[in-house]
Every structure is written in C-alpha cells, then in structure tokens.
Coordinates of C-alpha atoms in Angstrom, one line a residue:
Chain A
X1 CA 113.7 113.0 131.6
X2 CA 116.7 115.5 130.3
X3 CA 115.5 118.0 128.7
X4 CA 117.4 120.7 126.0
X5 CA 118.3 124.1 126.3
X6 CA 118.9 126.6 124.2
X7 CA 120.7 129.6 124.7
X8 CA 119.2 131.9 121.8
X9 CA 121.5 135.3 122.7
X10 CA 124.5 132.8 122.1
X11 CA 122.5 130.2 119.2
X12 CA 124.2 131.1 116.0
X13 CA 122.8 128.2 114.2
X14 CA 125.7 126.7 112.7
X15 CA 124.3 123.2 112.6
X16 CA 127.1 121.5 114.8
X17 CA 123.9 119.9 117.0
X18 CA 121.8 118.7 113.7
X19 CA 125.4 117.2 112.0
X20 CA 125.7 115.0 115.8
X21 CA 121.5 114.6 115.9
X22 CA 119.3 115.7 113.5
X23 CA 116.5 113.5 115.1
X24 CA 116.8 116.1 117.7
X25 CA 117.8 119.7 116.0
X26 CA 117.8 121.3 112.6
X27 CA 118.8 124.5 111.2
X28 CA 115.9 125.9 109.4
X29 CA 115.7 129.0 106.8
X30 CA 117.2 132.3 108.3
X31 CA 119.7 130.6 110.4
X32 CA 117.0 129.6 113.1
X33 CA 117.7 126.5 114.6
X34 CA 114.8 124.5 115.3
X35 CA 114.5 121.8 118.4
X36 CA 112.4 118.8 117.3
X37 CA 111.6 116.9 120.4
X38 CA 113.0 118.6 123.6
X39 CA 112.2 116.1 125.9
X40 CA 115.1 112.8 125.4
X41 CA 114.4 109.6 126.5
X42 CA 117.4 107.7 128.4
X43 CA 118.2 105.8 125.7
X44 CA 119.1 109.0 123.4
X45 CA 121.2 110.7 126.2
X46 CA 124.7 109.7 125.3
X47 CA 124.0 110.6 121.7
X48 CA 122.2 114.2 122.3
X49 CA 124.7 114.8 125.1
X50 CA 127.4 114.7 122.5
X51 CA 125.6 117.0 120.4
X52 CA 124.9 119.6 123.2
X53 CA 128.6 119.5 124.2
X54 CA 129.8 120.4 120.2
X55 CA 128.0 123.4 119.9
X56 CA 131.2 125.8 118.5
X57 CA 129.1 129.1 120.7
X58 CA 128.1 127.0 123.5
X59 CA 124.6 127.3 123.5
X60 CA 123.3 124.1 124.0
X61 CA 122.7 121.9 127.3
X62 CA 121.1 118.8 128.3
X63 CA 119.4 119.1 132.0
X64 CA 118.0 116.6 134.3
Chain B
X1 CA 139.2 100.6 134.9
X2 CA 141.6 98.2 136.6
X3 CA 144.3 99.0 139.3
X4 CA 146.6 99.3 136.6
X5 CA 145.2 101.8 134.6
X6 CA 144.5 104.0 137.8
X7 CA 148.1 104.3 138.3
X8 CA 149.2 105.6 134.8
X9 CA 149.2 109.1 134.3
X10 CA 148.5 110.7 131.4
X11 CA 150.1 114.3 129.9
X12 CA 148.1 116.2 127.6
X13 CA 150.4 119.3 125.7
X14 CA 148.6 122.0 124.9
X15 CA 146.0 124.2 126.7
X16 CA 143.8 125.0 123.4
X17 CA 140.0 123.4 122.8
X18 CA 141.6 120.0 121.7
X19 CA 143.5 119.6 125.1
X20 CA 140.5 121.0 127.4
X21 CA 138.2 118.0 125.2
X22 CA 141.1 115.5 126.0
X23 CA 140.6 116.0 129.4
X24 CA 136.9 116.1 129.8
X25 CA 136.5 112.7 127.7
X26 CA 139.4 110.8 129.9
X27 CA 137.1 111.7 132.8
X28 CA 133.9 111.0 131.4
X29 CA 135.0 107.4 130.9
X30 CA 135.5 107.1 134.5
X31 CA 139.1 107.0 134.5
X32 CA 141.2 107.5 138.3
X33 CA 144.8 107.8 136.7
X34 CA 146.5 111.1 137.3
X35 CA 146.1 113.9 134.4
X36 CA 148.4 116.7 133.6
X37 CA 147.6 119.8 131.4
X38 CA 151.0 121.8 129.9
X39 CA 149.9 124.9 128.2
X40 CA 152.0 128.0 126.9
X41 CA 149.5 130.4 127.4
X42 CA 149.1 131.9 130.9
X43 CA 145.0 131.1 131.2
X44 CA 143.6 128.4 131.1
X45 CA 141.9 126.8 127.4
X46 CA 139.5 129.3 125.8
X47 CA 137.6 129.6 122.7
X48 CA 139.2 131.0 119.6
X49 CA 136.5 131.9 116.9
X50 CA 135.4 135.0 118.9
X51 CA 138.7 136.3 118.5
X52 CA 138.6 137.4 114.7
X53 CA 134.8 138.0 115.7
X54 CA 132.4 139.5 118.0
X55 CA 135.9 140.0 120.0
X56 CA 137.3 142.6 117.5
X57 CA 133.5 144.4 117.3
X58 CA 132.6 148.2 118.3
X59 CA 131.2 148.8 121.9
X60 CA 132.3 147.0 125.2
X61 CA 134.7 144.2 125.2
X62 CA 134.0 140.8 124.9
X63 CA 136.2 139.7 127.8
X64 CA 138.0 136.2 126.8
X65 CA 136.6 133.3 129.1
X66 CA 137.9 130.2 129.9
X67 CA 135.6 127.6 129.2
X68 CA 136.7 126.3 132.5
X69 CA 138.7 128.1 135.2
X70 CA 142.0 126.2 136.6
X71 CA 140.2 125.6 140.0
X72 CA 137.3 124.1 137.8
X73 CA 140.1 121.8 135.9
X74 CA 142.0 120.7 139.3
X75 CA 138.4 120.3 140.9
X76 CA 136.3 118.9 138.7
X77 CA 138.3 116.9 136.3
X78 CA 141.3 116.0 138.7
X79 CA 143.5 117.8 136.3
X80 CA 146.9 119.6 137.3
X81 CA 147.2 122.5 135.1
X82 CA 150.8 123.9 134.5
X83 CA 150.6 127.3 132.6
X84 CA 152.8 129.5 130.8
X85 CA 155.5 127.0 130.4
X86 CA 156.2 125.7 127.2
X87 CA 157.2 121.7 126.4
X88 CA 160.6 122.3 124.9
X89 CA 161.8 118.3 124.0
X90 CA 160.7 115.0 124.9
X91 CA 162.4 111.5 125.4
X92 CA 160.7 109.0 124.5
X93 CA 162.4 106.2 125.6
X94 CA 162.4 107.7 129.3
X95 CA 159.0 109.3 128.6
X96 CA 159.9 112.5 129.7
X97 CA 159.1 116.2 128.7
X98 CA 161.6 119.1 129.5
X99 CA 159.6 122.1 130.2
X100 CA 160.9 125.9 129.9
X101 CA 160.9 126.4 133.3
X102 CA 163.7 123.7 133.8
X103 CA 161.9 120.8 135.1
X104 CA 160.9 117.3 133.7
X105 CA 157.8 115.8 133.8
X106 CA 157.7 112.4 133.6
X107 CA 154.2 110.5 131.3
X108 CA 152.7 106.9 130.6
X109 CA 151.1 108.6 127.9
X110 CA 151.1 111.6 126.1
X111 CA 148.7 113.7 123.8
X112 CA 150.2 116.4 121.9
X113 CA 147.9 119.1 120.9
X114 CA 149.8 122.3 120.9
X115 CA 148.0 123.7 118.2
X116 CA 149.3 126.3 115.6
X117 CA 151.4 129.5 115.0
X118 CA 150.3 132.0 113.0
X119 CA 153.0 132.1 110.2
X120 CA 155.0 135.4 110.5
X121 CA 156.7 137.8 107.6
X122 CA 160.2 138.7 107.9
X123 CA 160.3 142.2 110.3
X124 CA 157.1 141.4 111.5
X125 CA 157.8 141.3 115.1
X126 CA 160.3 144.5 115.2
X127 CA 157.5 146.6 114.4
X128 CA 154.3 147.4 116.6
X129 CA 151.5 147.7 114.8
X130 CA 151.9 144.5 112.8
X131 CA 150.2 141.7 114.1
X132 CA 149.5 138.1 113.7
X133 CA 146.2 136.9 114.9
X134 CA 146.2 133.7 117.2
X135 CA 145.8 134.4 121.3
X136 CA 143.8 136.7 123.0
X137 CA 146.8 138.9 123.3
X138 CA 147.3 139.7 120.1
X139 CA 143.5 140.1 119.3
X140 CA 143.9 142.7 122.6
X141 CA 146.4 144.4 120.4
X142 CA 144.3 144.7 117.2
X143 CA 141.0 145.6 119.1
X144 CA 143.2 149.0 120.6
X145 CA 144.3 149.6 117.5
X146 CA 140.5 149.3 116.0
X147 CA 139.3 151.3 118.9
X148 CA 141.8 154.4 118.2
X149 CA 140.8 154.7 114.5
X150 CA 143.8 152.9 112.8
X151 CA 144.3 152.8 109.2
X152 CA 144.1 149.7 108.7
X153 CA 146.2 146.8 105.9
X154 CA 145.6 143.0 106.5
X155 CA 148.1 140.9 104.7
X156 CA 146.5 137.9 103.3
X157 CA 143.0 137.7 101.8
X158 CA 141.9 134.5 103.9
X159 CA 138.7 133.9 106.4
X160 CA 140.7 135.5 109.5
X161 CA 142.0 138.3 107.7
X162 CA 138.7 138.7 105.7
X163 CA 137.1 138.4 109.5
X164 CA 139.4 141.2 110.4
X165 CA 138.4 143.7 107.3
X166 CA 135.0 142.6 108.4
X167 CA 135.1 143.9 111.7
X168 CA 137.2 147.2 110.8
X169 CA 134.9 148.4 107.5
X170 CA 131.7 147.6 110.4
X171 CA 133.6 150.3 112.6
X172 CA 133.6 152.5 109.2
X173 CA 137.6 152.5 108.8
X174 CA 139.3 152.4 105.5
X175 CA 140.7 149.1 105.5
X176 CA 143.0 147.7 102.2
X177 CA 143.4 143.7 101.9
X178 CA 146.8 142.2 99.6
X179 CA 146.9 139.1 98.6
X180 CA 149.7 137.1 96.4
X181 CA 147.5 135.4 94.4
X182 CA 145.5 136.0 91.7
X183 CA 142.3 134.5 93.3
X184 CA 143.0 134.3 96.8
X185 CA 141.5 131.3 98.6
X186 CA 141.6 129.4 95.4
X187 CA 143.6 126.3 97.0
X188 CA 141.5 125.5 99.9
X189 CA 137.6 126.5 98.0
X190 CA 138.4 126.4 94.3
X191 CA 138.5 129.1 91.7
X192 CA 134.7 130.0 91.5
X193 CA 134.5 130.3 95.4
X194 CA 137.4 131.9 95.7
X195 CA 135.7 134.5 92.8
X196 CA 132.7 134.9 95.2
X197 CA 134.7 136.0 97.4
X198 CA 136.6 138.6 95.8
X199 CA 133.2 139.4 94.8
X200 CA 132.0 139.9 98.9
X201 CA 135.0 142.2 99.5
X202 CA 134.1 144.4 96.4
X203 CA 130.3 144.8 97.3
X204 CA 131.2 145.6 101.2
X205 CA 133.4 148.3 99.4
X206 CA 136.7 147.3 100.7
X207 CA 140.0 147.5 98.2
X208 CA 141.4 144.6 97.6
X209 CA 144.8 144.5 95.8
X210 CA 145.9 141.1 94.3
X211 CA 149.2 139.3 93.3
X212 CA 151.6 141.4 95.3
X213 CA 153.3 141.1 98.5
X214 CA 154.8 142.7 101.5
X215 CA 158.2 144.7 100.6
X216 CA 158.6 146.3 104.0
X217 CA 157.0 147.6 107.3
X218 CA 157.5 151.3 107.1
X219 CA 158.4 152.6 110.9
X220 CA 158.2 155.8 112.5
X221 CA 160.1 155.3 116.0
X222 CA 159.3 151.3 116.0
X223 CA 155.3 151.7 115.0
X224 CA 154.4 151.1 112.3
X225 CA 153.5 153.8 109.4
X226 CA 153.0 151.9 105.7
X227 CA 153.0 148.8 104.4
X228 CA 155.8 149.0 101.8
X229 CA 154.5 146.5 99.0
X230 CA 156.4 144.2 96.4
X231 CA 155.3 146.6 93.1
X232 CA 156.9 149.8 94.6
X233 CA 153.7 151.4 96.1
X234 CA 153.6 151.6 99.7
X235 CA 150.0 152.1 101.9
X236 CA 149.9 153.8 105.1
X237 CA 148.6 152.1 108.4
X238 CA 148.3 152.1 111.7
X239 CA 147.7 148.4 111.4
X240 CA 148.9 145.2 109.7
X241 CA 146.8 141.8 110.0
X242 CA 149.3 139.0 109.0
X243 CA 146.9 136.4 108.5
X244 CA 148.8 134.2 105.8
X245 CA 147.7 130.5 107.4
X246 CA 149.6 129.0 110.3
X247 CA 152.0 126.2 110.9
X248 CA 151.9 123.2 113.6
X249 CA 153.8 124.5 116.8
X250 CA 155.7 120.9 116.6
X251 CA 159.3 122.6 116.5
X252 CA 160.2 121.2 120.3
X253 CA 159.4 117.3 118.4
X254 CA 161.8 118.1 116.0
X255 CA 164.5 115.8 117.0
X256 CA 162.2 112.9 118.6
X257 CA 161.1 109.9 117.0
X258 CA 157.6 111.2 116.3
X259 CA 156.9 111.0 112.3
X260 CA 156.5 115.0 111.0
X261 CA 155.1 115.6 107.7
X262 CA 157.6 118.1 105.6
X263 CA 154.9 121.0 107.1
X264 CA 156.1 120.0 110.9
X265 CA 152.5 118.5 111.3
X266 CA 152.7 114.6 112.9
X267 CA 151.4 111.5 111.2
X268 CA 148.6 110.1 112.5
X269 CA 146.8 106.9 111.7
X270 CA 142.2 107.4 111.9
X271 CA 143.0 106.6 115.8
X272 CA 145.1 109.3 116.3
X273 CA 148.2 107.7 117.3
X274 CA 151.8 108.8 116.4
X275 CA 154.8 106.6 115.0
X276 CA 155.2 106.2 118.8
X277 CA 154.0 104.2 121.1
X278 CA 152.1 106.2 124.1
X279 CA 151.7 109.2 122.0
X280 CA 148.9 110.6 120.6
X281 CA 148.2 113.9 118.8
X282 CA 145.2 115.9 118.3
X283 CA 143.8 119.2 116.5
X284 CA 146.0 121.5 114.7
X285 CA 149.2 119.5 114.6
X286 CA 147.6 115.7 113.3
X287 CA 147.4 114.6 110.2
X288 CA 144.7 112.1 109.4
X289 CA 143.8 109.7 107.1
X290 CA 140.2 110.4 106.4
X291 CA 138.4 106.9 104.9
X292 CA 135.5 108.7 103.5
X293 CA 137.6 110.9 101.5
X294 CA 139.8 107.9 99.9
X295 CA 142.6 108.0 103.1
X296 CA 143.4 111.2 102.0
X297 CA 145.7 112.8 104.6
X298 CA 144.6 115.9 106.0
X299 CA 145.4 118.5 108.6
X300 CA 142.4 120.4 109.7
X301 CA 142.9 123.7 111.6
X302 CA 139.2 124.4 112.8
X303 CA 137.3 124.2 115.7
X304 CA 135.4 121.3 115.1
X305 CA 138.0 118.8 114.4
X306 CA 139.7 120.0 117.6
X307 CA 137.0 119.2 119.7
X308 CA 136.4 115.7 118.1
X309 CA 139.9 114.7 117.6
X310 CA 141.1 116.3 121.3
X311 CA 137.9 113.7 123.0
X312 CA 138.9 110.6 121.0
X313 CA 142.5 111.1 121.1
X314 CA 142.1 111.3 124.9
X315 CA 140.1 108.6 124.9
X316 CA 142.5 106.4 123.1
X317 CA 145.7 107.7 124.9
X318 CA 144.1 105.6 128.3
X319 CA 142.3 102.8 126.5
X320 CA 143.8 99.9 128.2
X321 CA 142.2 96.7 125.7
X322 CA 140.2 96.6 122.7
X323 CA 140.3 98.7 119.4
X324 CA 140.9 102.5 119.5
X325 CA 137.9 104.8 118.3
X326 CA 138.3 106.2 115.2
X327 CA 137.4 109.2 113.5
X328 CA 134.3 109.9 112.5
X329 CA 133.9 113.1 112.1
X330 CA 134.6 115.6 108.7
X331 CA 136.2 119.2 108.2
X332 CA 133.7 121.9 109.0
X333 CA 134.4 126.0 109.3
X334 CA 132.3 128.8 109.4
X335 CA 133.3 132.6 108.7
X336 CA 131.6 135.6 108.7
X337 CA 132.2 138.2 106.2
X338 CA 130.5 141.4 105.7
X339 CA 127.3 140.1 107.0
X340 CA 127.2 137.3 105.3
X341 CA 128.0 134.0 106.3
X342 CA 130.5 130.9 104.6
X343 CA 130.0 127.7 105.2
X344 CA 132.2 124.6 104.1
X345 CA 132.0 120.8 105.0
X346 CA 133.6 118.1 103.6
X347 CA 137.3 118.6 101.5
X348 CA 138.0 120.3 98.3
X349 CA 140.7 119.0 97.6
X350 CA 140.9 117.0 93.9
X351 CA 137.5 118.1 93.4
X352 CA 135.1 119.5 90.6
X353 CA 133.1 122.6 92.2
X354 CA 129.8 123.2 90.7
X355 CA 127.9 126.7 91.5
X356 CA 124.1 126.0 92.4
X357 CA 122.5 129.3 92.6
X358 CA 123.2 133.1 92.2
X359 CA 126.7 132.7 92.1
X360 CA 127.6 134.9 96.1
X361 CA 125.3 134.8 98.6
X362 CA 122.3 132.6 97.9
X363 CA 124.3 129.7 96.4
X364 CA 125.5 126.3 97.3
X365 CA 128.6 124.7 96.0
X366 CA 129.0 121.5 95.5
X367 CA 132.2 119.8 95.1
X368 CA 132.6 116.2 92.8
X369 CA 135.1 113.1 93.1
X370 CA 133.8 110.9 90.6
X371 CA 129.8 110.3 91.3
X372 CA 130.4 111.3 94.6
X373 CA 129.7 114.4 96.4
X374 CA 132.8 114.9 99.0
X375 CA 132.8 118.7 99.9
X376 CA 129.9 121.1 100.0
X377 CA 129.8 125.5 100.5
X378 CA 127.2 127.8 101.3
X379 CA 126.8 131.4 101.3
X380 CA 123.8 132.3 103.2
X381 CA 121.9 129.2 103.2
X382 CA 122.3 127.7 106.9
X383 CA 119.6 125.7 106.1
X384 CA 121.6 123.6 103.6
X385 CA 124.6 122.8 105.2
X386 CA 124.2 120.2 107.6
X387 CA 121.8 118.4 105.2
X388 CA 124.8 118.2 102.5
X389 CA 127.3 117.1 105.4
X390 CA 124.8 114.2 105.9
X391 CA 125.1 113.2 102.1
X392 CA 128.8 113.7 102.1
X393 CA 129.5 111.3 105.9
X394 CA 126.9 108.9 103.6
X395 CA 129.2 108.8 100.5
X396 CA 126.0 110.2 98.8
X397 CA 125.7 110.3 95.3
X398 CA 126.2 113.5 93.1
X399 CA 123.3 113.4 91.2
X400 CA 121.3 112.8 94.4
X401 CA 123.3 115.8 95.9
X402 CA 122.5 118.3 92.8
X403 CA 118.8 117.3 92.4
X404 CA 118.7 118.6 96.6
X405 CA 120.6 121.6 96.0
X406 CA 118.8 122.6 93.1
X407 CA 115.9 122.2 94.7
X408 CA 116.1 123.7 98.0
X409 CA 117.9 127.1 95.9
X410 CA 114.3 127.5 93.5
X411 CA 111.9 126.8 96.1
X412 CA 113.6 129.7 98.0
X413 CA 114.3 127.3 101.4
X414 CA 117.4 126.9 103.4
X415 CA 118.1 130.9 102.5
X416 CA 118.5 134.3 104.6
X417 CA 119.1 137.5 103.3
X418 CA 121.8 138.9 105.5
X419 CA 122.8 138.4 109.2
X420 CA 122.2 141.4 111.4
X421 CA 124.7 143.7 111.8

C-alpha cells in the first residue's frame, strides 16, 4: 500500500497537508508536524495524494 | 476522453506555480490533446516564497530550482514550453495569441495565469540599487547587495518587505522600513494585527518610520545613495526594497473582450472561467466569488490559491461535458518575521478581529461576520491554524471558534516559542 514521506530538512509545518487531510497529518505544538497513519489504503489515495502534492516546501510524497 | 477532445489543444500563459499546476492536473486526468506553456521568464516555473526567504539568508546560495526542468515538462507531461517570450494580445474570435517574438499561436482553449508585477515607484528603475522583489533575478540582485554589507531602506512595511528586513537585521545590517500609513497592514489584517506587527519590528530592533513616503532616489553615478523621503529627511542606502503590493500583469488583455476589474485583475465566476468563452484564468490575475465568504470577490496573491486555482482551472479549460469543479479552497499565507511566524486563513475583510492571547506572538486572532467565524491569525501557534481553517471551510460558529481558541492559548497547546534562527 502507498506509504508517506516526509522530508523533515524541508517540513516547515505549515499545515497545507492537515487543511487537504487531517485524518492523515496534523501540525502539533512547536511547529512539528505529526503523521497519523502512514500507511493509506487504496481508497484514500486520490485524497492524501492531493495533500502530498500541496505542500508549499515540497516535503511530502506518497510511494508505492 | 473522446477523439475530439484529443485533438483540441490547450494554451496555458504564464510559467509561474499556477500554470506548472495547470498542466500537471490536464495530464493527470488522462487527457491526449496538445499542451502549450508561454512564460516570460527564461526558466522554466519555480517556487516563489524562498525568494523573500531562505533565498536572501547568509551563507551559500539557495540556487532557484525549477520544480520541473523543460525536458521534464516536454517529457513527462507532453508540454511544449515556450520561454522568455511574452503574450502581447489575443483575438478571440480567431483564438489567437501574438507573442513578442512575432509569431501567433493559435488555441481551443486558453488559461491565463500570468501572475503579478510588483508595483513600481516613479524613478525606480533608473536607479540600481532600488529593487522590486518578484523573479529570481531581482532577488539575485538584493542577495549581492545583502552580501556586500548594504545599508539597507525597504519601502513599504508589508510581509515581503518585512521578509526582507528580516533577512538583512539576521545578517546584522542596519536596515530602516517606511510606510505611508499610520498602521501599516491595517487593510488586509485589521488595526490590532497590524499593531502586532509594528510591535515585531520594534522588539527585533529595526526603525520603522510611519506615514511618509518616497520623495526621491538619491544617485551617485546611477546607484543609488539615499532614499529622499516625503518630510524632507533623506536616509542613506545601498539598497531600496519596493515592496508596496503588486498588480495583475493583464496589460496585453487590455483591449480583448475579457471582463477586467478597475485593478486590471479578470472576472471570474467559482469555476474559474472568464467573460469568454474558452478562457480561463487562474492565480494572481482571477478574481473569485468565494461562497463561503457571502460571494465576496476576491483576488488572492499567494501560493496556495495558485496551486489550487492553476489544477482546477486546467481542469475545467479541457472538460468536454458535465459541470465544471469549483473552488473549494480558502486564502492561506504564511510569513516569517524576525523568527517568528504569521499565519492567516480565511478573509478579513468586513470583519470584527478579536485578540485571543498575549497580544504578539502567542495569540490567535479571530475575525467575526455576524456569528460566524470567517478569518483566523496566528503568531506562533502552528498548532492552531489548520484547526480554525476547518471551522472557517465549515461556516463554524463564533462562539464555538472563541471557546477553542481560548482554550488551546491557557492550556499552553498549539504554541512555540520562536523558530530557530
């Protein structure tokens, strides 16, 4: 199943990901963004996909 | 996709975030019709944000990438990419562009999303030194200034210019920021905000000088020496940031049949067409109707809405049946200042702002329509900020959105003290 990266040198944790699926990221205290179930089912892609691909600092991807 | 559709092409105008997003959502839908990008720049589309950030910071340069090179763009999204040539006119009953290198490019549809010009003072460009911040190039220009030592005025108390300050005070230069108004940033935060941040300029130690204006460049042999100001007194500099907001680089739609608003951005309807059939606009240049904010019409100049609008624009601009996609998304922009970071959601605009906090960094801001919450700020609380956009896309209640606020601010949650340096 895709799973998410995070690229935590370019992670600024500017929430762009929880705002497009916070089932799947949040930003918690100190700017530390948080990845609440790494693994996505099928069914989720599309959705989590379009989160990835709105990170502003590019620092999120979904891999098969 | 039918045989039909494969054989319409598509131009998109404008080699910025919202034209690269055009492009990749086209393709993603599976689309075979042909797919030109005209940009005025001479790379390929590239991220801004970094410009009036980590770009202008001390130690080796932060070389500008493309977020796709043009052999990427012809290869993997069957793109042709025509740089450094500006659109200069359009027909739209032949569908035709004239480009500034002579030719004419015909289109079944079009996508305009050339983006924005920085807004220029008079003498501005006769004297070096004096810069307006909006390509890679002109960052180039402020960085080599930065790097010599330069004495440094930014025009225009704003978040690029306050971005700029930022990044020359963190290189320990004496940097002085003017601003015509009395509270600067009052008209796109509000009053109190726009306090705050008067407030974050005086604790990082950096003079700012409010309600005048630019007199004059001062020049010693065409480089600049002083910035000559509207109450007599002049400041010397090596440097002058004009960062005093930008307008829609529409000029070459001037005498078409596309709708402008009086500010030279088009009208859009929430699907992101134009007054004209085929054409489509995106980013920068559109003006939206946004439902959740009562069809108020707004032109959003961040990253964000570039990347949204420039996907469903393109999405729309090849959509052969059925409804377009509308917007969905809301106005979001981050700065960095001094270490600390803004972040705003939602829209100000005919709003109420109530401070929930300290009053600078630590607080949230909340801003009321009615007994709704439409518009949200915070100053060091990343926590908080995606959790009030929720509330806001939700047409949340106000009392619902104080109550959180208030809560997450005295339990201590959702705060940081200050980002590294």
């Amino acid at each position: 199943m895709p799973t998410i990266h995070v690229d935590r040198d370019k992670c600024e944790g500017l929430g762009m990901c929880e705002a497009m699926a916070n089932d799947y990221f949040e930003v918690g205290d100190d700017d530390i963004l948080e990845v609440l179930n790494d693994v996505v089912p099928e069914s989720d892609r599309a959705h989590v996909q379009s989160a990835t691909q709105a990170c502003p600092v590019l620092a999120l991807r979904l891999e098969d | 996709m039918t045989e039909f559709d494969d054989e319409r092409n598509l131009v998109v105008v404008g080699g910025g975030l919202a034209g690269l997003r055009a492009i990749e959502a086209v393709r993603g839908t599976g689309w075979r019709g042909s797919l030109t990008l005209v940009g005025a720049e001479d790379h390929p589309p590239y991220d801004r944000p970094p410009l009036s950030k980590s770009f202008l910071a001390e130690g080796p340069l932060d070389q500008v990438t493309p977020f796709r090179s043009t052999v990427q763009l012809r290869e993997e999204l069957g793109t042709d990419v025509i740089l450094g040539t500006r659109v200069e006119g359009v027909d739209t009953d032949r569908r035709s562009l004239q480009l500034s290198d002579g030719r004419r490019l015909a289109y079944d549809s079009l996508l305009v999303a050339t983006g924005s010009n920085a807004r220029k003072l008079d003498g501005q460009d006769s004297v070096s030194g004096v810069v307006g911040l909006r390509t890679d190039r002109d960052a180039a220009e402020v960085r080599r200034h930065l790097d010599q030592g330069a004495r440094v005025v930014i025009v225009g108390a704003g978040f690029v210019g306050s971005e700029v300050a930022s990044a020359a005070l963190q290189r320990g230069l004496h940097v002085t920021i003017i601003d015509s108004e009395p509270v600067p940033l009052t008209r796109s935060v509000g009053r109190q905000v726009g306090e705050m941040c008067v407030d974050l300029h005086r604790a990082a130690g950096v003079e700012l000088r409010t309600e005048v204006g630019v007199a004059s460049f001062a020049s010693r042999g065409g480089r600049l020496t002083g910035v000559v100001l509207t109450d007599g007194s002049e400041l010397p500099a090596d440097l002058a940031v004009v960062g005093i907001g930008a307008t829609p680089a529409t000029h070459w739609l001037t005498n078409s049949d596309v709708a402008l608003e009086a500010d030279g951005g088009i009208v859009c309807g929430d699907d992101l067409a134009t007054s004209v059939p085929g054409i489509w606009a995106a980013g920068d240049v559109a003006h939206v109707p946004y439902e959740v904010f009562g069809g108020d019409l707004l032109r959003v100049e961040h990253w964000t809405n570039a990347a949204e609008q420039g996907a469903i624009a393109g999405r729309n601009a090849i959509r052969g049946e059925g409804d377009p996609e509308k917007i969905s998304g809301i106005p979001y922009f981050w700065s960095n200042w001094y270490g600390h970071r803004l972040q705003f959601v939602g829209t100000s605009l005919r709003t109420e702002e109530v401070v929930i906090g300290p009053g600078g960094p630590g607080s949230v801001v909340l801003y009321r329509r009615g007994d709704r919450i439409v518009g949200a700020l915070t100053i060091d609380r990343g926590g908080d900020i995606m959790k009030l956009r929720r509330r806001i896309v939700a047409r949340g209640s106000w009392d619902e959105a104080v109550e959180f606020a208030t809560a997450r601010v005295e339990d201590g949650s959702g705060t940081k003290q200050t980002l590294p340096a």
